[in-house]
Coordinates of C-alpha atoms in Angstrom, one line a residue:
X1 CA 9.0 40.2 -74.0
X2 CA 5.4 39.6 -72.3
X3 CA 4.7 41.1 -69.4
X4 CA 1.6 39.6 -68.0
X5 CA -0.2 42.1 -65.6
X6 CA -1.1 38.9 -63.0
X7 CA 0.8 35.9 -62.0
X8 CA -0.6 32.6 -63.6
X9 CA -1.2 31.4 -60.5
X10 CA -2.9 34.2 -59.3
X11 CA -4.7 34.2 -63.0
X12 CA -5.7 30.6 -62.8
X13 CA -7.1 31.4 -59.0
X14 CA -9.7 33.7 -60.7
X15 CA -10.7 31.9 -63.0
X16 CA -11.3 28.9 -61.0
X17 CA -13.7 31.1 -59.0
X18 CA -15.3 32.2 -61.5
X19 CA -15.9 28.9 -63.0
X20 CA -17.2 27.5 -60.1
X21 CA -19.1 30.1 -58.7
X22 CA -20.7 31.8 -62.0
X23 CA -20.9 28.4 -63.7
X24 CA -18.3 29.9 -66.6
X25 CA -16.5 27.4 -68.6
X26 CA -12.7 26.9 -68.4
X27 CA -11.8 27.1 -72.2
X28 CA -13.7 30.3 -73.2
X29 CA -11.9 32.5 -69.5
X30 CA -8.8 31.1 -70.6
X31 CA -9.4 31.5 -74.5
X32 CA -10.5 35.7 -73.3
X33 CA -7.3 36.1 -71.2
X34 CA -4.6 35.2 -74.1
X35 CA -6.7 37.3 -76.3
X36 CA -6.6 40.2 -74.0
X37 CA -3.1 40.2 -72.7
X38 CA 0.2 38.7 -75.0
X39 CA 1.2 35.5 -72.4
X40 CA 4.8 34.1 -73.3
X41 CA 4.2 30.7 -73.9
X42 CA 5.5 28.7 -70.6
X43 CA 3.3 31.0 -68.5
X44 CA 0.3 30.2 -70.9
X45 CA 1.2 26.4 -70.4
X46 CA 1.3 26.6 -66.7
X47 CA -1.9 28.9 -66.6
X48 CA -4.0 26.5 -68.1
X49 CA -2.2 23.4 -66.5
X50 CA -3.2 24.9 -63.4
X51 CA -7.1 26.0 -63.7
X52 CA -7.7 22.2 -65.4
X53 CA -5.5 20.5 -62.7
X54 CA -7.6 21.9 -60.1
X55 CA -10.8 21.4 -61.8
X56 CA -10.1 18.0 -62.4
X57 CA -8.3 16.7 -58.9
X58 CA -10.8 19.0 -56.9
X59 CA -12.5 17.2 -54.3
X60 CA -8.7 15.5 -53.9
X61 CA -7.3 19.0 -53.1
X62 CA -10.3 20.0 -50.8
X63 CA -9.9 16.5 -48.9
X64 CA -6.3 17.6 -47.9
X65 CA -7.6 21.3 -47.1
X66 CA -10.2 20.0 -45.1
X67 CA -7.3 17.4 -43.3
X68 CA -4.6 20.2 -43.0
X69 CA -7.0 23.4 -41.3
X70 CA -7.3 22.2 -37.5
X71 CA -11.2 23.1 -37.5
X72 CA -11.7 21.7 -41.2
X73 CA -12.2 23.0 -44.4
X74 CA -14.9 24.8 -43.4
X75 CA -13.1 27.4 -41.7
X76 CA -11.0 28.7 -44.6
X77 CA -11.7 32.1 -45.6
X78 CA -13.4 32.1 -48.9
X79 CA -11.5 34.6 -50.5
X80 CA -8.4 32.7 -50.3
X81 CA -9.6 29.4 -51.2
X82 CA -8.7 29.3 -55.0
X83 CA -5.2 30.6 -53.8
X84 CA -4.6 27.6 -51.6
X85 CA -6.4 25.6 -54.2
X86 CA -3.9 26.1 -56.8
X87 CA -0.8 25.6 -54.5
X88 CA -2.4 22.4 -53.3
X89 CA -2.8 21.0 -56.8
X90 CA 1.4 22.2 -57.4
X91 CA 2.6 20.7 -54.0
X92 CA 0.7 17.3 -54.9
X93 CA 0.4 16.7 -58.5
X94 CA 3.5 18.9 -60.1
X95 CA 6.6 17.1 -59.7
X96 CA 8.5 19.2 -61.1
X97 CA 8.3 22.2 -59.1
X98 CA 10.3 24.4 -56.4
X99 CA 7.7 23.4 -53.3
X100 CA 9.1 26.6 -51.5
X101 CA 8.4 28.4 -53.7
X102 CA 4.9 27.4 -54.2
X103 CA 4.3 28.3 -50.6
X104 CA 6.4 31.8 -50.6
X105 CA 4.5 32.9 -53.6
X106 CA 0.9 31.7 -52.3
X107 CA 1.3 33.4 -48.6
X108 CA 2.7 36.5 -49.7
X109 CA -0.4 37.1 -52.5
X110 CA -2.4 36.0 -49.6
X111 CA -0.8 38.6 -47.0
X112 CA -0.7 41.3 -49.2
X113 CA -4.8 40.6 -49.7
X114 CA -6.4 39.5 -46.5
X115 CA -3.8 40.2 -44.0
X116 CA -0.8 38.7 -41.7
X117 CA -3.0 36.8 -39.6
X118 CA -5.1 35.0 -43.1
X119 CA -1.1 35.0 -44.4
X120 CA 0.2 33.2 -41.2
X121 CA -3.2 30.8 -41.8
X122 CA -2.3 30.0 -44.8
X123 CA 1.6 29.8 -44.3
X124 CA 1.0 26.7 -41.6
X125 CA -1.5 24.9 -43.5
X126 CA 0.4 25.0 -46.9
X127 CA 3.7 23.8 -44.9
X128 CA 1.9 21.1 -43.3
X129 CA 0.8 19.6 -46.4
X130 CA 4.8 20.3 -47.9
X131 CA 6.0 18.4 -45.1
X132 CA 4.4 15.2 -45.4
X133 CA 2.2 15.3 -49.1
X134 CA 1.6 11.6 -49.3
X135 CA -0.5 11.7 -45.8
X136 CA -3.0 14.1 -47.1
X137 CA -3.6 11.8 -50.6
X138 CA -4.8 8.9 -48.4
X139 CA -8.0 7.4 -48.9
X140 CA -8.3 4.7 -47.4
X141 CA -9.9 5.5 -44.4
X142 CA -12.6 5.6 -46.4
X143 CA -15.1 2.6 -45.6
X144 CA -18.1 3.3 -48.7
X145 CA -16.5 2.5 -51.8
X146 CA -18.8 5.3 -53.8
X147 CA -17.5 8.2 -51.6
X148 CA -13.7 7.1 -51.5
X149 CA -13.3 7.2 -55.2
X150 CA -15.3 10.2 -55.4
X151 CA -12.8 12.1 -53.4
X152 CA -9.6 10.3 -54.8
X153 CA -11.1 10.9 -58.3
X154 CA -12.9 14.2 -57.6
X155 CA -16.1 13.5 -59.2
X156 CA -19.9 13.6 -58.1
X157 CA -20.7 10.5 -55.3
X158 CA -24.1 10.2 -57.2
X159 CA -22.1 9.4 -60.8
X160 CA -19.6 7.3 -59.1
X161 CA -22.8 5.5 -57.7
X162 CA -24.6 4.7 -61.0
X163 CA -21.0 4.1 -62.7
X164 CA -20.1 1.3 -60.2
X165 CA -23.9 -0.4 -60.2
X166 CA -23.6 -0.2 -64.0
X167 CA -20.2 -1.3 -64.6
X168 CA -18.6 -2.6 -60.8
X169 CA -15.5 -1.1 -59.6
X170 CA -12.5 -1.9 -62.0
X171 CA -14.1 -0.2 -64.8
X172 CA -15.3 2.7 -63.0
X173 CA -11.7 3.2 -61.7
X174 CA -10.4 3.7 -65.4
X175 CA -13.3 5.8 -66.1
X176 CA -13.0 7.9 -63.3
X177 CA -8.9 8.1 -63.8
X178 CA -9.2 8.7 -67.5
X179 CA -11.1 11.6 -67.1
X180 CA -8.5 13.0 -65.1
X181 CA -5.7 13.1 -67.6
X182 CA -4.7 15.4 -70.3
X183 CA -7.1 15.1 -73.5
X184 CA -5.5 13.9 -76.6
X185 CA -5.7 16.8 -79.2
X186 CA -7.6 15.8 -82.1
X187 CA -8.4 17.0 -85.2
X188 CA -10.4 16.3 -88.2
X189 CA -8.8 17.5 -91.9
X190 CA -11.4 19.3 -94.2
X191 CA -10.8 17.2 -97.0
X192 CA -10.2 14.2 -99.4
X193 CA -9.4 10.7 -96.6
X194 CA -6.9 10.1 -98.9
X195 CA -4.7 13.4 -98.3
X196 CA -4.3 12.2 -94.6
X197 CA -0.7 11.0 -94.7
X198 CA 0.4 14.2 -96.4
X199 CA -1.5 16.6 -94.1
X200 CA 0.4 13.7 -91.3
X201 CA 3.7 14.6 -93.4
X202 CA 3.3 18.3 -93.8
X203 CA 2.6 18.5 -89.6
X204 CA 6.0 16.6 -89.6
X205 CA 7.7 19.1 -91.2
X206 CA 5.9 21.9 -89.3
X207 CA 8.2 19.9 -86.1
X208 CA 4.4 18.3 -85.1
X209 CA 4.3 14.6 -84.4
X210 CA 0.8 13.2 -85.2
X211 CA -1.0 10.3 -86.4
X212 CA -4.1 9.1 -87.9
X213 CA -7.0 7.9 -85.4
X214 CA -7.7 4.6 -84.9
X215 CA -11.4 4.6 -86.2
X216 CA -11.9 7.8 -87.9
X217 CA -10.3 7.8 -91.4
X218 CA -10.5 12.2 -91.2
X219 CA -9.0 12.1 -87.9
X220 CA -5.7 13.4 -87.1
X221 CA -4.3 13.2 -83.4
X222 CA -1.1 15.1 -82.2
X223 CA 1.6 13.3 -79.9
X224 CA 4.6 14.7 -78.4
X225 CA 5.6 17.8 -77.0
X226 CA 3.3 21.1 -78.1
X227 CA 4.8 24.8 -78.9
X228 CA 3.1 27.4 -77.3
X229 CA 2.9 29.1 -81.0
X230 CA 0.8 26.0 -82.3
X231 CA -2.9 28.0 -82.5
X232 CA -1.3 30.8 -84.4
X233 CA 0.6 27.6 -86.7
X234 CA -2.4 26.1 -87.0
X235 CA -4.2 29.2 -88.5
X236 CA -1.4 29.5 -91.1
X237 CA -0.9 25.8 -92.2
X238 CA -2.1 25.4 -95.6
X239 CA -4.9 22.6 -94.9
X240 CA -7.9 22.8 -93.0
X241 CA -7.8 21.0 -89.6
X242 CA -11.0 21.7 -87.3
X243 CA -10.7 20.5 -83.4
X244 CA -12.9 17.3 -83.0
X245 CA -12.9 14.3 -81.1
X246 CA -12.3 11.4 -82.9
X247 CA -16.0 9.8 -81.7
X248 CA -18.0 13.3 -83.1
X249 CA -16.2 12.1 -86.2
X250 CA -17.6 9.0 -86.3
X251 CA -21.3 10.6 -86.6
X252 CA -21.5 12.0 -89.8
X253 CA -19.8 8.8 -91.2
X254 CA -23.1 6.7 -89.6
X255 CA -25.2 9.7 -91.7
X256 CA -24.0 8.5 -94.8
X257 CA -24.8 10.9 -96.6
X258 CA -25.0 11.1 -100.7
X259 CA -24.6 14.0 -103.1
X260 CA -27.8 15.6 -104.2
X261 CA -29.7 14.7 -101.1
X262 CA -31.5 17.1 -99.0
X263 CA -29.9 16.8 -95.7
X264 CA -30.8 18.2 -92.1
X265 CA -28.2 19.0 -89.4
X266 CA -31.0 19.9 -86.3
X267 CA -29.0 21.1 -83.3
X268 CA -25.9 22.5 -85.8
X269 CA -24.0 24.6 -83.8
X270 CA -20.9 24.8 -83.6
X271 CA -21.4 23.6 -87.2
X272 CA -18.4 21.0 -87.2
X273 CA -20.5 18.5 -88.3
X274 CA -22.5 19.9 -91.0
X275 CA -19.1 20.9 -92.3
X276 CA -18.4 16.8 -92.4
X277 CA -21.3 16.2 -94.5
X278 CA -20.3 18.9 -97.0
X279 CA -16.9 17.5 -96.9
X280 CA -18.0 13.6 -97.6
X281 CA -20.7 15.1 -99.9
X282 CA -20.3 18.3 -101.5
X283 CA -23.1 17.7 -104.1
X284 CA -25.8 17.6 -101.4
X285 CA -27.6 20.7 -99.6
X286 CA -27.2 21.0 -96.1
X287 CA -29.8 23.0 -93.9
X288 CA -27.9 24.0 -90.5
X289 CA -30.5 24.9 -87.8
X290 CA -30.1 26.0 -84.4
X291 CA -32.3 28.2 -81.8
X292 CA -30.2 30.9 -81.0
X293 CA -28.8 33.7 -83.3
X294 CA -25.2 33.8 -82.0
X295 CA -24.2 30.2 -82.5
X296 CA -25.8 30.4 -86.1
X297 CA -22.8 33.6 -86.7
X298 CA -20.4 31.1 -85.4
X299 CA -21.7 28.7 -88.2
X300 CA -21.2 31.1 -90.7
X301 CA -18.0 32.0 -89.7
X302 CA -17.1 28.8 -89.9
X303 CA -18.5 28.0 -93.4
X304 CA -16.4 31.2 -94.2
X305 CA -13.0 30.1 -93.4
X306 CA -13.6 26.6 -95.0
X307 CA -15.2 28.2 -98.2
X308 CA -18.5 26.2 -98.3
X309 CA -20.9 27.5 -100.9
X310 CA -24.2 29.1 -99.5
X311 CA -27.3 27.2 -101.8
X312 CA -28.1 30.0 -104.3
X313 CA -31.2 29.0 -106.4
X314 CA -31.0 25.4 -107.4
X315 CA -27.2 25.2 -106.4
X316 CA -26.3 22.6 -103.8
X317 CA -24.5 24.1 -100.3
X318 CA -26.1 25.1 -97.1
X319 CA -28.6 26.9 -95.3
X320 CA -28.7 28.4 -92.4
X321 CA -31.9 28.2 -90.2
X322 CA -32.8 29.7 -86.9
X323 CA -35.4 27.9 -85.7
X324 CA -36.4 25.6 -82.9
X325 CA -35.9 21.9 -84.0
X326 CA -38.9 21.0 -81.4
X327 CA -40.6 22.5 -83.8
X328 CA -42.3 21.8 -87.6
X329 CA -40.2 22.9 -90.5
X330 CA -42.6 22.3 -92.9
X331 CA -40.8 20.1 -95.3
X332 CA -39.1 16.3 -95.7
X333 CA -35.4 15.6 -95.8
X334 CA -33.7 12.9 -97.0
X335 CA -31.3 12.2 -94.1
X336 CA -31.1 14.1 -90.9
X337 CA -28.7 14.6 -88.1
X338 CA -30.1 15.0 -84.2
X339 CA -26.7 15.5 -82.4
X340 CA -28.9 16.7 -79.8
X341 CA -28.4 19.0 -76.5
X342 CA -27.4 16.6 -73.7
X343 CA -25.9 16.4 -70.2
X344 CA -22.4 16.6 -71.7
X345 CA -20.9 13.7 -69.2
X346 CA -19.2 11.9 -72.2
X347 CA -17.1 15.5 -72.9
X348 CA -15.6 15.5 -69.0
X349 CA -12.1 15.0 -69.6
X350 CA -11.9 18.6 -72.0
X351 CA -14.8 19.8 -69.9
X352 CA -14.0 18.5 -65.8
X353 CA -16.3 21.7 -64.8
X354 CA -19.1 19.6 -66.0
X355 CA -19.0 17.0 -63.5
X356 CA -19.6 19.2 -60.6
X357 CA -23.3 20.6 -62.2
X358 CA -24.9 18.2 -63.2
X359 CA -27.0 16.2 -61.5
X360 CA -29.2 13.0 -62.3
X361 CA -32.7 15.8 -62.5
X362 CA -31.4 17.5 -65.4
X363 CA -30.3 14.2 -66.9
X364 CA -34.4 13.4 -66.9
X365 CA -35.1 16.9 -68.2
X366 CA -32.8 16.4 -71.5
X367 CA -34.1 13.1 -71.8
X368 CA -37.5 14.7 -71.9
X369 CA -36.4 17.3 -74.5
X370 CA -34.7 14.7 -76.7
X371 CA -37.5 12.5 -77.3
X372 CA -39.7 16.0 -78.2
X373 CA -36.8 16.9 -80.5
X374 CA -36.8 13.4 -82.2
X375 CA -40.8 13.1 -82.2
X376 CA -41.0 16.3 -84.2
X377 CA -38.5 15.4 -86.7
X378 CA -40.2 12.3 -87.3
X379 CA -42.2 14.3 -89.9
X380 CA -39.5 15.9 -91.4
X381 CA -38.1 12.9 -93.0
X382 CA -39.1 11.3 -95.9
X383 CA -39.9 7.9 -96.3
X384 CA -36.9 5.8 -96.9
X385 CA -34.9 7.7 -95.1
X386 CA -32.7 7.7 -92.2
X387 CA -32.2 9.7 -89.0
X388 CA -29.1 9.5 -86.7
X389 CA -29.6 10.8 -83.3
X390 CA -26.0 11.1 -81.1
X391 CA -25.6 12.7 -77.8
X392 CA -22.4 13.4 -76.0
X393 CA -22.8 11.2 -73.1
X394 CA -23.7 7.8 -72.8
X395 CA -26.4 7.7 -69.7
X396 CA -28.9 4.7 -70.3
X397 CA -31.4 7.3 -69.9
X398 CA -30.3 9.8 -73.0
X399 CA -29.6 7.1 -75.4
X400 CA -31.3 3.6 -75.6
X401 CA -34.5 4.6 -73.5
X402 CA -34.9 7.8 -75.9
X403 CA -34.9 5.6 -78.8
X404 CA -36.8 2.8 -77.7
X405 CA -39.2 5.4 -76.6
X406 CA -39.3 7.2 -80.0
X407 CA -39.9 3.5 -81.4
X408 CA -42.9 2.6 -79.8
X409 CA -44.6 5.9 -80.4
X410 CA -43.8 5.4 -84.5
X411 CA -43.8 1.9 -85.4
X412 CA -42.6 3.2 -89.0
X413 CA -39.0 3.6 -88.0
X414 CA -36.8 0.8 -87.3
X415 CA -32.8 0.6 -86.0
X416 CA -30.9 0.8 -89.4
X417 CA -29.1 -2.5 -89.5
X418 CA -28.0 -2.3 -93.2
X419 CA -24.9 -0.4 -92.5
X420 CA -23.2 1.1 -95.5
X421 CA -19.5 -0.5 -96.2
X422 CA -17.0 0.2 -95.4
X423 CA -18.1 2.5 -92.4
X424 CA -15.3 3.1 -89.5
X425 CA -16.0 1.8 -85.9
X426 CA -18.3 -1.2 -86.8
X427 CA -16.6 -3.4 -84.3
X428 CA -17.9 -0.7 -81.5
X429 CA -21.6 -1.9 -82.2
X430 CA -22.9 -2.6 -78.7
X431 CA -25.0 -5.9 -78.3
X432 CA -28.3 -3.6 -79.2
X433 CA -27.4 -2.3 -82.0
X434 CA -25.6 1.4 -81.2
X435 CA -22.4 2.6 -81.6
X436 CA -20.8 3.5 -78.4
X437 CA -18.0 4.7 -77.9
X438 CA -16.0 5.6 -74.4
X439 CA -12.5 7.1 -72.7
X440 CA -11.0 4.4 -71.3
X441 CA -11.5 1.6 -73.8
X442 CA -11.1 4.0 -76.8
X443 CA -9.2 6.8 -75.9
X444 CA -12.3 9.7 -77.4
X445 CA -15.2 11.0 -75.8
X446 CA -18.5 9.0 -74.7
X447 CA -20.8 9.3 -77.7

């Protein structure tokens, strides 16, 4: 039986530190700690239930910290913050949990560490908010509309700002509340469309419930109840499933790409996409680029495990290029692919660390490298051919003003509107012409 050296609560304190004070993400700490130690599956479960509940209710938890401490928030030692952080999130969003024991477990951790007098601190603060939870979840006090949801919601006032001029309140609401529930696990199967319902059938009889997406015809999305053994079941089941959201999906299937074309993935890594195109046309020669030699070994590894050729003379497969897409490459492409680096706001509900760094400077900075990015490839396609630039957000500022900025600097390209059929998600066309797709309307990212 597993003996985990640390509590998960304990665990899930540190890693909430770390994620907020060294800017590490959530996935790859926890991803590290069940590689490192054996974690029976109920304390894995409750682990990472705990470091995403905080992350995403944050601002929600500090609002009752900061109501429960007599001389506010501020005066809670920093060492045990993450401590009361997790009990917070347990005493207000758990229902099923033993509430004394929440508090027994979080005081005593807290005494043996700081001391009886930080223990007796934390001891009254956490029974205040036992006592009477609902009174620390009020709001309403709250006169500026931008700043109440951005406590209740726990995300940035400035995004909640732009959100509710762009959209009013209703729709920011669901935004803002979708982002803060569990993420629907999705996959896409690395092969034929039409072996979907038996890959649907074999999960079945692995005791998985799933179903087909609504708009991707790869996609695969599990419902239901999860065993704690899925990744290694996963590893063993006998076709290919890769984790990605139903709207990255969508992407390759706008690239359209044809066998024996040349075809350019720009930004590749982690490489699930180029792996689409090989899937929907094995017959053409993908060249995978990206700037930084580690995430071009993750490719590989990827193109491994899914036994894609590597182009060998005249043979059609892929290449893999480390290079700068910013910069010339030197020859023309068919089609090319600029999923290009972004703010990453459209990825917040499997990402909720996201929301707390970013902030609306560096959402002008990757707006500034995207247009370089797509003004160099500009070259690198040939004539006839077709680009598709995607970003995982959708900020007015990374999407339709990058591409009507592009436009006006070459009057050669045009928006594609002679869309190959059948292509999936048609009827998410926005009124200028781009797909766009978003959490609360259609249950996948914002691309």
């Amino acid at each position: 039986m597993a003996n985990p050296s640390k509590d998960a609560r304990q665990e899930a304190a540190q890693i909430i530190g770390r994620v907020l004070r060294e800017g590490a993400y959530a996935n790859r700490l926890l991803n590290a700690t069940f590689q490192k130690q054996k974690w029976e599956p109920r304390d894995r479960g409750l682990l990472t239930e705990l470091v995403y509940g905080v992350l995403q209710h944050l601002y929600a938890i500090d609002h009752a910290l900061d109501q429960a401490a007599k001389k506010g928030g501020k005066s809670i030692d920093p060492a045990i913050l993450n401590h009361l952080r997790v009990a917070v999130y347990q005493l207000l969003y758990l229902d099923r949990v033993a509430e004394h024991a929440v508090v027994s477990q979080a005081v005593t951790y807290i005494r043996k560490q700081r001391g009886q007098r930080v223990g007796g601190f934390a001891n009254a603060l956490l029974r205040k908010i036992q006592r009477e939870p609902a009174s620390f979840q009020q709001f309403d006090d709250i006169d500026d509309t931008a700043e109440m949801l951005s406590k209740l919601y726990s995300h940035p006032q400035w995004l909640v700002q732009r959100w509710l001029e762009r959209w009013g309140v209703e729709r920011t609401r669901q935004r803002l509340a979708h982002h803060n529930q569990a993420t629907p696990l999705t996959f896409r199967f690395h092969g034929p469309t039409s072996q979907r319902d038996e890959v649907i059938a074999a999960l079945a009889k692995e005791g998985l419930d799933a179903e087909p997406t609504n708009w991707s015809p790869d996609g695969i999305r599990l419902t239901g109840p999860l065993p704690g053994s899925l990744h290694q079941l996963l590893r063993s089941f006998s076709f290919p499933l890769l984790p990605q959201d139903e709207a990255a999906q969508l992407v390759v299937h706008w690239l359209d790409p044809q066998e024996g074309e040349e075809i350019l993935d720009a930004c590749a890594a982690p490489g699930g996409k180029t792996a689409h195109i090989h899937a929907l046309a094995p017959e053409s020669s993908v060249t995978a680029c990206d700037i930084h030699s580690h995430k071009i070994e993750l490719i590989q590894k990827l193109y491994r495990r899914l036994h894609i050729p590597a182009a060998k003379d005249s043979s059609p497969g892929y290449i893999l290029l480390e290079q700068d897409a910013t910069q010339s490459f030197g020859t023309q492409f068919d089609r090319i692919l600029c999923d290009a680096p972004c703010s990453g706001l459209g990825v917040m509900r499997k990402q909720p660390e996201i929301r707390y760094r970013r902030t609306p400077e560096e959402i002008q900075e990757m707006a500034q490298l995207q247009q370089k990015l797509l003004h160099n490839l500009a070259s690198s396609l040939k004539p006839g051919g077709k680009m598709v630039y995607s970003v995982c957000t959708d900020t007015p500022e990374e999407n339709e003003k990058v591409v009507h900025s592009f436009l006006a600097q070459h009057p050669e390209f045009s928006i594609d509107t002679d869309l190959p059929d059948p292509l999936p998600c048609k009827e998410l066309i926005n009124e200028q012409g781009f797909l766009q797709t978003a959490p609360e309307l259609h249950n996948m990212d914002a691309f």
